[in-house]
């Protein structure tokens, strides 16, 4: 870990009764930060602010040293996996995974190769030519992950990516995330309520409460490796 | 039990059509099909109604999306203004168009092409009144489609590098295709038979601004009821063929 992966400084935002005031949070480059906290603490709001899907009232967000506060989401290079795996229903599995590459103007042959490589890593290569309607929760989430990761994003933002799927798929996806993180060293923020998931993945844990970071703890992964 | 109201309603429609068809005579059919003015009216009816329905849908897609996704003070008022052409009697719309084009600005617009004008008493006037009513309906139907498309699809598309236009064109718009087809069907069906505002704005000049609904009026007014009924039967046949084609193109949506 060399520099700042995600730097959040003095971030304020409000919507309805929810208030986030002058939130500071720093995620080192290559670090895997797990964000936890009760419902309504502001975890999802924070992930959306990092992705650019919500605009802060004040404050600054930097990604790999680049101020992205006023940058639109399509230029931030953030891989986003939201809750409940919203796959585009008008596209099949392959069409979903290739979406970002298609928008970026990557050739069809290259798109195909990249999507197949990522699908193989996630064990969903046999589903590539299927529609998305009949996929299980675990399969949907793997397609979501593949769709975000094929673009090799600068940072990864995962909002409860495995909260609504079965135990087996959860373990599989967490193992994949751990390996992928170790291999690529991508900076990640991962929202989770699950202690096993946190133990397996977190370099550090941040607990949010009422729109602010209440506590930051070293993760077991980091403690275990002496980092 | 459940089928009884449907059967009764179908019988009513078929009864009316049967009564109409029963009055049609072969000489009237021959007269209608050998009348150049009537054939011109059929052509103009089809041309104006299809152009108006197409324009309505072309406006409805971006307008429905903007209304569905925007949040700003006054949005409800704007939304209500768009409903005015639906709830107003069509004759009032025709009258409003006529009054607008009698103002200095309206006259200037009408005479952009020369002193004879190009809207009032011209086919463009027919398209204008048809579009005014058709677009309001189309916007409503397309907006309902976008309201049912989860905004998260576009949010995810943005994070995958798609700008607003790409997210709209590649993600949101394809998901409302059944609504777009339904908007085309409903707006076309509404404007194909439009009579009052058309006769006010464009008149009914043979082979110039005469369309099928105004032909029926003209034929009745000169006592050729059987020929008017032939035109009516042709409108039924054209409507059924067009609606079936639209439905085939649109696929299975919730409107049918």
Short mmCIF file of C-alpha atoms in Angstrom, two decimals:
data_model
loop_
_atom_site.label_atom_id
_atom_site.label_comp_id
_atom_site.label_asym_id
_atom_site.label_seq_id
_atom_site.Cartn_x
_atom_site.Cartn_y
_atom_site.Cartn_z
CA UNK A 1 0.00 0.00 0.00
CA UNK A 2 1.67 3.12 -1.23
CA UNK A 3 -0.65 6.12 -1.33
CA UNK A 4 -4.22 7.16 -1.08
CA UNK A 5 -6.76 4.98 -2.84
CA UNK A 6 -9.89 6.80 -1.80
CA UNK A 7 -9.70 10.02 0.17
CA UNK A 8 -12.91 11.48 1.55
CA UNK A 9 -12.60 14.83 3.29
CA UNK A 10 -15.29 16.91 5.01
CA UNK A 11 -18.10 15.25 3.08
CA UNK A 12 -21.60 16.57 3.83
CA UNK A 13 -24.85 15.34 2.37
CA UNK A 14 -28.47 15.27 3.42
CA UNK A 15 -31.62 13.66 2.13
CA UNK A 16 -34.93 13.62 4.04
CA UNK A 17 -34.14 13.08 7.70
CA UNK A 18 -30.69 11.66 6.98
CA UNK A 19 -27.66 13.89 7.59
CA UNK A 20 -24.00 13.21 6.86
CA UNK A 21 -21.80 16.00 8.21
CA UNK A 22 -18.13 16.53 7.48
CA UNK A 23 -17.27 12.86 7.11
CA UNK A 24 -13.58 12.00 6.72
CA UNK A 25 -12.38 8.59 5.60
CA UNK A 26 -9.19 7.45 3.97
CA UNK A 27 -8.70 4.12 2.21
CA UNK A 28 -5.12 3.36 1.24
CA UNK A 29 -4.26 2.29 -2.27
CA UNK A 30 -4.71 -1.47 -2.48
CA UNK A 31 -6.58 -1.65 0.81
CA UNK A 32 -9.82 -3.61 1.31
CA UNK A 33 -12.06 -1.67 3.67
CA UNK A 34 -15.22 -3.26 5.01
CA UNK A 35 -17.93 -0.78 6.00
CA UNK A 36 -20.46 -1.90 8.58
CA UNK A 37 -23.10 -0.33 10.77
CA UNK A 38 -26.84 -0.38 11.45
CA UNK A 39 -29.47 0.28 8.81
CA UNK A 40 -29.76 4.00 8.07
CA UNK A 41 -26.16 4.68 9.16
CA UNK A 42 -25.31 5.99 5.69
CA UNK A 43 -23.28 3.13 4.20
CA UNK A 44 -25.19 2.98 0.92
CA UNK A 45 -25.26 6.77 0.70
CA UNK A 46 -21.47 6.82 1.12
CA UNK A 47 -20.98 4.22 -1.62
CA UNK A 48 -23.21 6.22 -3.96
CA UNK A 49 -21.30 9.40 -3.18
CA UNK A 50 -18.03 7.65 -4.05
CA UNK A 51 -19.54 6.37 -7.31
CA UNK A 52 -20.92 9.81 -8.19
CA UNK A 53 -24.54 8.69 -8.11
CA UNK A 54 -25.24 11.28 -5.41
CA UNK A 55 -23.68 14.73 -5.21
CA UNK A 56 -22.36 15.98 -1.86
CA UNK A 57 -23.37 19.38 -0.50
CA UNK A 58 -19.73 20.01 0.38
CA UNK A 59 -16.44 18.19 0.83
CA UNK A 60 -14.06 16.38 -1.45
CA UNK A 61 -13.64 12.87 -2.83
CA UNK A 62 -10.36 11.81 -4.43
CA UNK A 63 -9.62 8.51 -6.15
CA UNK A 64 -5.93 7.58 -6.63
CA UNK A 65 -5.03 11.21 -5.98
CA UNK A 66 -7.50 12.54 -8.56
CA UNK A 67 -10.23 14.91 -7.28
CA UNK A 68 -13.46 13.36 -8.61
CA UNK A 69 -15.97 15.38 -6.57
CA UNK A 70 -17.39 17.03 -9.69
CA UNK A 71 -16.61 14.15 -12.06
CA UNK A 72 -19.64 12.32 -13.50
CA UNK A 73 -19.94 8.61 -12.61
CA UNK A 74 -19.04 7.46 -16.13
CA UNK A 75 -15.61 9.09 -15.83
CA UNK A 76 -14.72 7.97 -12.29
CA UNK A 77 -13.54 4.43 -13.13
CA UNK A 78 -15.31 2.99 -10.08
CA UNK A 79 -16.52 -0.61 -10.32
CA UNK A 80 -19.89 -0.61 -8.55
CA UNK A 81 -21.81 -3.68 -7.42
CA UNK A 82 -25.05 -2.59 -5.74
CA UNK A 83 -27.46 -4.58 -3.59
CA UNK A 84 -29.87 -7.02 -5.27
CA UNK A 85 -27.81 -7.40 -8.47
CA UNK A 86 -29.67 -5.20 -10.95
CA UNK A 87 -28.78 -6.88 -14.25
CA UNK A 88 -30.03 -5.27 -17.45
CA UNK A 89 -33.11 -7.37 -18.30
CA UNK A 90 -32.93 -6.61 -22.02
CA UNK A 91 -29.49 -8.24 -22.30
CA UNK A 92 -28.29 -11.76 -21.67
CA UNK A 93 -25.41 -12.72 -19.35
CA UNK A 94 -22.82 -12.03 -22.05
CA UNK A 95 -24.48 -8.72 -22.99
CA UNK A 96 -24.41 -7.64 -19.35
CA UNK A 97 -20.76 -8.51 -18.84
CA UNK A 98 -19.72 -6.88 -22.11
CA UNK A 99 -21.78 -3.71 -21.55
CA UNK A 100 -18.99 -1.44 -20.28
CA UNK A 101 -16.55 -2.72 -22.91
CA UNK A 102 -19.13 -2.09 -25.63
CA UNK A 103 -19.68 1.47 -24.41
CA UNK A 104 -15.91 2.00 -24.34
CA UNK A 105 -15.75 0.99 -28.02
CA UNK A 106 -13.80 -2.25 -27.52
CA UNK A 107 -13.98 -4.54 -30.57
CA UNK A 108 -16.42 -7.43 -30.54
CA UNK A 109 -13.68 -10.06 -30.59
CA UNK A 110 -11.81 -8.41 -27.71
CA UNK A 111 -15.04 -8.00 -25.72
CA UNK A 112 -15.86 -11.64 -26.19
CA UNK A 113 -12.40 -12.77 -25.09
CA UNK A 114 -12.35 -10.49 -22.01
CA UNK A 115 -15.87 -11.47 -20.95
CA UNK A 116 -15.13 -15.18 -21.35
CA UNK A 117 -11.92 -14.86 -19.33
CA UNK A 118 -13.72 -13.13 -16.47
CA UNK A 119 -16.66 -15.55 -16.61
CA UNK A 120 -14.24 -18.46 -16.36
CA UNK A 121 -12.65 -16.98 -13.24
CA UNK A 122 -16.08 -16.73 -11.64
CA UNK A 123 -17.23 -20.14 -12.86
CA UNK A 124 -20.10 -18.78 -14.94
CA UNK A 125 -18.70 -19.49 -18.41
CA UNK A 126 -21.48 -21.98 -19.16
CA UNK A 127 -24.12 -19.33 -18.53
CA UNK A 128 -22.78 -16.77 -20.98
CA UNK A 129 -25.40 -17.43 -23.62
CA UNK A 130 -28.31 -17.51 -21.21
CA UNK A 131 -30.81 -14.79 -20.41
CA UNK A 132 -30.71 -13.20 -16.96
CA UNK A 133 -34.28 -14.00 -15.93
CA UNK A 134 -33.65 -17.55 -14.73
CA UNK A 135 -30.42 -16.94 -12.80
CA UNK A 136 -30.20 -17.68 -9.08
CA UNK A 137 -29.21 -14.94 -6.63
CA UNK A 138 -25.62 -16.18 -6.49
CA UNK A 139 -25.35 -16.40 -10.27
CA UNK A 140 -26.77 -12.91 -10.69
CA UNK A 141 -24.25 -11.50 -8.24
CA UNK A 142 -21.37 -13.22 -10.05
CA UNK A 143 -22.53 -11.66 -13.34
CA UNK A 144 -22.70 -8.27 -11.60
CA UNK A 145 -19.15 -8.70 -10.33
CA UNK A 146 -17.89 -9.83 -13.74
CA UNK A 147 -19.60 -6.83 -15.36
CA UNK A 148 -17.81 -4.43 -13.02
CA UNK A 149 -14.42 -6.18 -13.03
CA UNK A 150 -13.94 -6.59 -16.80
CA UNK A 151 -13.37 -2.84 -16.94
CA UNK A 152 -10.38 -3.09 -14.53
CA UNK A 153 -11.69 -0.23 -12.38
CA UNK A 154 -9.40 1.95 -10.26
CA UNK A 155 -11.49 1.17 -7.19
CA UNK A 156 -14.22 -1.31 -6.37
CA UNK A 157 -17.35 -0.36 -4.41
CA UNK A 158 -19.46 -3.31 -3.28
CA UNK A 159 -22.71 -2.62 -1.47
CA UNK A 160 -23.70 -5.81 0.35
CA UNK A 161 -22.82 -7.94 -2.66
CA UNK A 162 -23.48 -11.28 -0.96
CA UNK A 163 -26.13 -10.41 1.62
CA UNK A 164 -29.09 -12.00 -0.18
CA UNK A 165 -27.58 -15.24 -1.47
CA UNK A 166 -27.07 -18.77 -0.17
CA UNK A 167 -24.11 -19.77 2.03
CA UNK A 168 -22.31 -21.73 -0.67
CA UNK A 169 -22.40 -18.92 -3.22
CA UNK A 170 -21.46 -16.43 -0.53
CA UNK A 171 -18.30 -18.38 0.36
CA UNK A 172 -17.43 -18.81 -3.31
CA UNK A 173 -17.82 -15.10 -4.09
CA UNK A 174 -15.90 -14.04 -0.99
CA UNK A 175 -13.04 -16.38 -1.91
CA UNK A 176 -13.05 -14.94 -5.43
CA UNK A 177 -13.01 -11.37 -4.08
CA UNK A 178 -10.12 -12.20 -1.75
CA UNK A 179 -8.09 -13.81 -4.56
CA UNK A 180 -8.88 -11.07 -7.04
CA UNK A 181 -7.91 -8.42 -4.51
CA UNK A 182 -4.64 -10.16 -3.73
CA UNK A 183 -3.92 -10.58 -7.43
CA UNK A 184 -4.81 -7.08 -8.66
CA UNK A 185 -4.40 -5.03 -5.48
CA UNK A 186 -7.49 -3.01 -6.36
CA UNK A 187 -8.67 -0.60 -3.67
CA UNK A 188 -12.06 -1.68 -2.38
CA UNK A 189 -14.91 -0.53 -0.15
CA UNK A 190 -17.25 -3.38 0.75
CA UNK A 191 -20.43 -2.88 2.77
CA UNK A 192 -21.23 -5.90 4.91
CA UNK A 193 -23.03 -6.95 8.07
CA UNK A 194 -21.49 -10.39 8.12
CA UNK A 195 -18.59 -11.08 10.48
CA UNK A 196 -17.24 -14.08 8.52
CA UNK A 197 -17.22 -12.06 5.33
CA UNK A 198 -15.47 -9.23 7.13
CA UNK A 199 -12.88 -11.55 8.67
CA UNK A 200 -12.11 -13.10 5.33
CA UNK A 201 -11.77 -9.88 3.36
CA UNK A 202 -11.09 -6.82 5.50
CA UNK A 203 -7.74 -5.10 5.82
CA UNK A 204 -9.61 -2.59 7.95
CA UNK A 205 -13.17 -2.15 9.14
CA UNK A 206 -15.04 1.11 9.49
CA UNK A 207 -18.27 1.20 11.49
CA UNK A 208 -20.72 3.91 10.56
CA UNK A 209 -23.40 5.40 12.76
CA UNK A 210 -25.84 8.22 11.97
CA UNK A 211 -23.94 9.44 8.95
CA UNK A 212 -20.46 9.42 10.42
CA UNK A 213 -17.59 6.99 10.92
CA UNK A 214 -17.83 5.91 14.56
CA UNK A 215 -14.89 3.54 14.69
CA UNK A 216 -12.08 2.15 12.57
CA UNK A 217 -10.53 -1.21 13.40
CA UNK A 218 -7.82 -3.33 11.87
CA UNK A 219 -9.25 -6.35 10.11
CA UNK A 220 -8.32 -9.92 10.96
CA UNK A 221 -6.82 -10.30 7.50
CA UNK A 222 -4.43 -7.46 8.18
CA UNK A 223 -3.78 -8.50 11.79
CA UNK A 224 -3.17 -12.08 10.72
CA UNK A 225 -0.63 -11.10 8.07
CA UNK A 226 1.05 -8.70 10.45
CA UNK A 227 0.17 -5.71 8.22
CA UNK B 1 -70.15 -15.49 -15.39
CA UNK B 2 -66.93 -13.54 -16.06
CA UNK B 3 -67.48 -13.82 -19.82
CA UNK B 4 -71.00 -12.41 -19.83
CA UNK B 5 -70.11 -8.68 -19.77
CA UNK B 6 -67.41 -9.26 -22.40
CA UNK B 7 -69.83 -11.19 -24.63
CA UNK B 8 -72.48 -8.48 -24.25
CA UNK B 9 -70.02 -5.73 -25.15
CA UNK B 10 -68.69 -7.68 -28.15
CA UNK B 11 -72.26 -8.29 -29.33
CA UNK B 12 -72.96 -4.57 -29.10
CA UNK B 13 -69.89 -3.70 -31.22
CA UNK B 14 -70.60 -6.46 -33.75
CA UNK B 15 -74.27 -5.48 -33.87
CA UNK B 16 -73.40 -1.88 -34.73
CA UNK B 17 -70.89 -2.98 -37.38
CA UNK B 18 -73.41 -5.46 -38.80
CA UNK B 19 -76.11 -2.79 -39.02
CA UNK B 20 -73.68 -0.50 -40.82
CA UNK B 21 -72.50 -3.17 -43.25
CA UNK B 22 -76.12 -4.21 -43.93
CA UNK B 23 -76.89 -0.78 -45.39
CA UNK B 24 -73.96 -0.83 -47.81
CA UNK B 25 -74.91 -1.47 -51.44
CA UNK B 26 -72.72 -2.58 -54.36
CA UNK B 27 -73.47 0.55 -56.42
CA UNK B 28 -72.28 2.64 -53.43
CA UNK B 29 -69.07 0.61 -53.22
CA UNK B 30 -68.49 1.09 -56.97
CA UNK B 31 -69.18 4.82 -56.66
CA UNK B 32 -66.79 5.15 -53.73
CA UNK B 33 -63.93 3.30 -55.41
CA UNK B 34 -64.28 5.16 -58.70
CA UNK B 35 -64.28 8.56 -56.99
CA UNK B 36 -60.81 10.16 -57.33
CA UNK B 37 -61.55 12.61 -54.51
CA UNK B 38 -62.34 9.76 -52.15
CA UNK B 39 -59.15 7.91 -53.04
CA UNK B 40 -57.19 11.13 -52.41
CA UNK B 41 -58.93 11.46 -49.04
CA UNK B 42 -57.92 7.91 -48.09
CA UNK B 43 -54.32 8.63 -49.07
CA UNK B 44 -54.23 11.92 -47.14
CA UNK B 45 -55.86 10.29 -44.09
CA UNK B 46 -53.21 7.61 -43.97
CA UNK B 47 -50.33 10.00 -44.63
CA UNK B 48 -51.35 12.61 -42.05
CA UNK B 49 -52.28 10.09 -39.33
CA UNK B 50 -49.06 8.09 -39.69
CA UNK B 51 -46.88 11.22 -39.78
CA UNK B 52 -48.69 12.60 -36.71
CA UNK B 53 -48.40 9.32 -34.80
CA UNK B 54 -44.70 9.08 -35.68
CA UNK B 55 -44.07 12.68 -34.56
CA UNK B 56 -46.05 12.02 -31.38
CA UNK B 57 -43.89 9.01 -30.50
CA UNK B 58 -40.65 10.78 -31.43
CA UNK B 59 -41.55 13.57 -29.01
CA UNK B 60 -42.97 11.20 -26.39
CA UNK B 61 -39.80 9.12 -25.94
CA UNK B 62 -37.47 11.92 -24.76
CA UNK B 63 -40.33 13.86 -23.13
CA UNK B 64 -41.59 10.81 -21.21
CA UNK B 65 -38.05 10.05 -20.05
CA UNK B 66 -37.41 13.64 -18.95
CA UNK B 67 -40.70 13.76 -17.01
CA UNK B 68 -40.09 10.39 -15.41
CA UNK B 69 -36.54 11.11 -14.27
CA UNK B 70 -36.68 14.82 -13.39
CA UNK B 71 -37.38 16.26 -9.97
CA UNK B 72 -37.85 20.02 -9.73
CA UNK B 73 -40.36 22.48 -8.27
CA UNK B 74 -43.28 22.93 -10.64
CA UNK B 75 -42.96 19.47 -12.19
CA UNK B 76 -46.54 18.58 -11.18
CA UNK B 77 -47.84 21.77 -12.84
CA UNK B 78 -45.88 21.03 -16.01
CA UNK B 79 -47.18 17.48 -15.99
CA UNK B 80 -50.74 18.77 -15.74
CA UNK B 81 -50.28 21.22 -18.63
CA UNK B 82 -49.32 18.22 -20.78
CA UNK B 83 -52.67 16.61 -19.96
CA UNK B 84 -54.67 19.58 -21.29
CA UNK B 85 -54.89 18.30 -24.89
CA UNK B 86 -56.25 14.98 -23.55
CA UNK B 87 -59.05 16.46 -21.46
CA UNK B 88 -60.02 19.43 -23.66
CA UNK B 89 -62.75 18.84 -26.23
CA UNK B 90 -60.93 18.45 -29.59
CA UNK B 91 -63.01 21.28 -31.08
CA UNK B 92 -61.53 23.70 -28.53
CA UNK B 93 -58.04 22.64 -29.59
CA UNK B 94 -58.95 23.35 -33.20
CA UNK B 95 -60.39 26.70 -32.23
CA UNK B 96 -57.26 27.55 -30.21
CA UNK B 97 -55.06 26.68 -33.20
CA UNK B 98 -57.19 28.85 -35.45
CA UNK B 99 -57.01 31.77 -33.00
CA UNK B 100 -53.26 31.34 -32.55
CA UNK B 101 -52.68 31.53 -36.31
CA UNK B 102 -54.77 34.68 -36.52
CA UNK B 103 -52.33 36.54 -34.21
CA UNK B 104 -49.49 38.52 -35.84
CA UNK B 105 -46.94 35.90 -34.79
CA UNK B 106 -49.14 33.02 -35.95
CA UNK B 107 -49.78 34.71 -39.29
CA UNK B 108 -46.02 35.23 -39.68
CA UNK B 109 -45.38 31.51 -38.99
CA UNK B 110 -48.14 30.45 -41.40
CA UNK B 111 -46.79 32.67 -44.17
CA UNK B 112 -43.15 31.64 -43.86
CA UNK B 113 -43.60 29.77 -47.11
CA UNK B 114 -45.46 32.47 -49.01
CA UNK B 115 -48.66 34.51 -48.87
CA UNK B 116 -50.92 31.45 -49.26
CA UNK B 117 -49.62 30.02 -45.98
CA UNK B 118 -48.75 26.40 -45.30
CA UNK B 119 -50.68 25.45 -42.13
CA UNK B 120 -54.22 26.84 -42.10
CA UNK B 121 -56.30 25.10 -44.79
CA UNK B 122 -53.33 22.94 -45.66
CA UNK B 123 -52.42 19.29 -44.83
CA UNK B 124 -49.81 20.59 -42.35
CA UNK B 125 -52.72 21.98 -40.32
CA UNK B 126 -54.24 18.49 -40.16
CA UNK B 127 -50.93 17.08 -38.90
CA UNK B 128 -50.65 19.90 -36.34
CA UNK B 129 -54.02 19.25 -34.67
CA UNK B 130 -53.56 15.48 -34.85
CA UNK B 131 -50.09 15.82 -33.32
CA UNK B 132 -51.33 18.12 -30.52
CA UNK B 133 -53.74 15.43 -29.35
CA UNK B 134 -51.66 12.36 -30.24
CA UNK B 135 -48.47 13.59 -28.53
CA UNK B 136 -50.23 14.23 -25.21
CA UNK B 137 -51.48 10.64 -25.16
CA UNK B 138 -48.14 9.23 -26.31
CA UNK B 139 -46.18 11.16 -23.65
CA UNK B 140 -48.48 9.79 -20.93
CA UNK B 141 -48.09 6.17 -22.09
CA UNK B 142 -44.30 6.36 -22.60
CA UNK B 143 -43.77 8.13 -19.25
CA UNK B 144 -45.67 5.29 -17.52
CA UNK B 145 -43.18 2.90 -19.11
CA UNK B 146 -40.13 4.82 -17.86
CA UNK B 147 -41.72 5.10 -14.39
CA UNK B 148 -41.67 1.30 -14.28
CA UNK B 149 -38.00 1.02 -15.26
CA UNK B 150 -35.80 0.86 -12.15
CA UNK B 151 -33.47 3.88 -12.16
CA UNK B 152 -30.71 1.66 -10.78
CA UNK B 153 -30.23 0.18 -14.25
CA UNK B 154 -29.14 3.60 -15.49
CA UNK B 155 -27.09 4.22 -12.33
CA UNK B 156 -25.17 0.99 -12.90
CA UNK B 157 -24.75 1.82 -16.60
CA UNK B 158 -23.21 5.18 -15.62
CA UNK B 159 -20.66 3.47 -13.39
CA UNK B 160 -19.85 1.16 -16.30
CA UNK B 161 -18.80 4.14 -18.40
CA UNK B 162 -22.07 4.95 -20.19
CA UNK B 163 -22.91 8.66 -20.27
CA UNK B 164 -26.50 9.85 -19.85
CA UNK B 165 -27.34 9.47 -23.53
CA UNK B 166 -25.79 5.98 -23.78
CA UNK B 167 -27.56 4.81 -20.61
CA UNK B 168 -30.84 6.11 -22.04
CA UNK B 169 -30.35 4.64 -25.51
CA UNK B 170 -28.83 1.28 -24.52
CA UNK B 171 -30.57 0.55 -21.23
CA UNK B 172 -33.74 2.55 -20.49
CA UNK B 173 -35.24 3.04 -23.96
CA UNK B 174 -35.16 -0.64 -25.02
CA UNK B 175 -37.04 -1.54 -21.83
CA UNK B 176 -40.01 0.69 -22.74
CA UNK B 177 -40.43 -0.68 -26.28
CA UNK B 178 -43.90 -2.17 -25.50
CA UNK B 179 -44.99 1.23 -24.19
CA UNK B 180 -43.68 2.98 -27.30
CA UNK B 181 -45.67 0.56 -29.46
CA UNK B 182 -48.72 1.11 -27.26
CA UNK B 183 -48.25 4.89 -27.51
CA UNK B 184 -48.16 4.61 -31.31
CA UNK B 185 -51.31 2.46 -31.32
CA UNK B 186 -53.32 4.61 -28.95
CA UNK B 187 -52.30 7.96 -30.44
CA UNK B 188 -52.85 6.75 -34.01
CA UNK B 189 -56.24 5.26 -33.12
CA UNK B 190 -57.23 8.54 -31.46
CA UNK B 191 -56.18 10.78 -34.34
CA UNK B 192 -57.20 8.65 -37.34
CA UNK B 193 -60.86 9.44 -36.76
CA UNK B 194 -60.37 13.05 -35.60
CA UNK B 195 -62.95 15.32 -37.23
CA UNK B 196 -63.90 18.56 -35.44
CA UNK B 197 -60.53 20.32 -35.10
CA UNK B 198 -59.45 19.11 -38.55
CA UNK B 199 -62.42 20.71 -40.29
CA UNK B 200 -61.88 23.93 -38.30
CA UNK B 201 -58.18 24.26 -39.06
CA UNK B 202 -57.84 22.66 -42.49
CA UNK B 203 -61.38 22.78 -43.85
CA UNK B 204 -62.44 19.98 -46.17
CA UNK B 205 -61.43 20.84 -49.68
CA UNK B 206 -61.73 17.96 -52.14
CA UNK B 207 -58.36 16.49 -53.08
CA UNK B 208 -56.57 19.08 -50.91
CA UNK B 209 -57.49 18.80 -47.24
CA UNK B 210 -60.22 16.18 -47.28
CA UNK B 211 -59.60 13.16 -45.05
CA UNK B 212 -61.84 10.15 -44.42
CA UNK B 213 -63.75 11.53 -41.39
CA UNK B 214 -64.48 14.77 -43.28
CA UNK B 215 -65.48 12.71 -46.35
CA UNK B 216 -68.15 11.00 -44.25
CA UNK B 217 -69.44 14.42 -43.22
CA UNK B 218 -69.45 15.67 -46.83
CA UNK B 219 -71.16 12.53 -48.18
CA UNK B 220 -73.88 12.70 -45.52
CA UNK B 221 -74.40 16.41 -46.19
CA UNK B 222 -75.08 15.74 -49.89
CA UNK B 223 -77.38 12.80 -49.11
CA UNK B 224 -75.08 9.94 -50.15
CA UNK B 225 -75.48 7.94 -46.93
CA UNK B 226 -74.46 4.61 -48.54
CA UNK B 227 -71.16 6.09 -49.80
CA UNK B 228 -70.53 7.55 -46.30
CA UNK B 229 -71.09 4.04 -44.90
CA UNK B 230 -68.60 2.57 -47.39
CA UNK B 231 -65.99 5.10 -46.16
CA UNK B 232 -66.88 4.18 -42.57
CA UNK B 233 -66.40 0.47 -43.34
CA UNK B 234 -63.06 1.24 -44.96
CA UNK B 235 -61.99 3.12 -41.83
CA UNK B 236 -62.92 0.06 -39.75
CA UNK B 237 -60.86 -2.21 -42.06
CA UNK B 238 -57.84 0.16 -42.10
CA UNK B 239 -57.99 0.58 -38.32
CA UNK B 240 -58.10 -3.17 -37.69
CA UNK B 241 -55.23 -3.87 -40.12
CA UNK B 242 -53.09 -1.08 -38.62
CA UNK B 243 -53.78 -2.07 -35.02
CA UNK B 244 -52.92 -5.71 -35.74
CA UNK B 245 -49.67 -4.62 -37.45
CA UNK B 246 -48.74 -2.32 -34.54
CA UNK B 247 -49.41 -5.10 -32.04
CA UNK B 248 -47.27 -7.54 -34.00
CA UNK B 249 -44.42 -5.01 -34.14
CA UNK B 250 -44.70 -4.09 -30.47
CA UNK B 251 -44.75 -7.64 -29.18
CA UNK B 252 -46.65 -8.58 -26.07
CA UNK B 253 -46.99 -5.57 -23.83
CA UNK B 254 -49.33 -4.85 -20.97
CA UNK B 255 -51.76 -2.93 -23.14
CA UNK B 256 -52.83 -6.08 -24.98
#
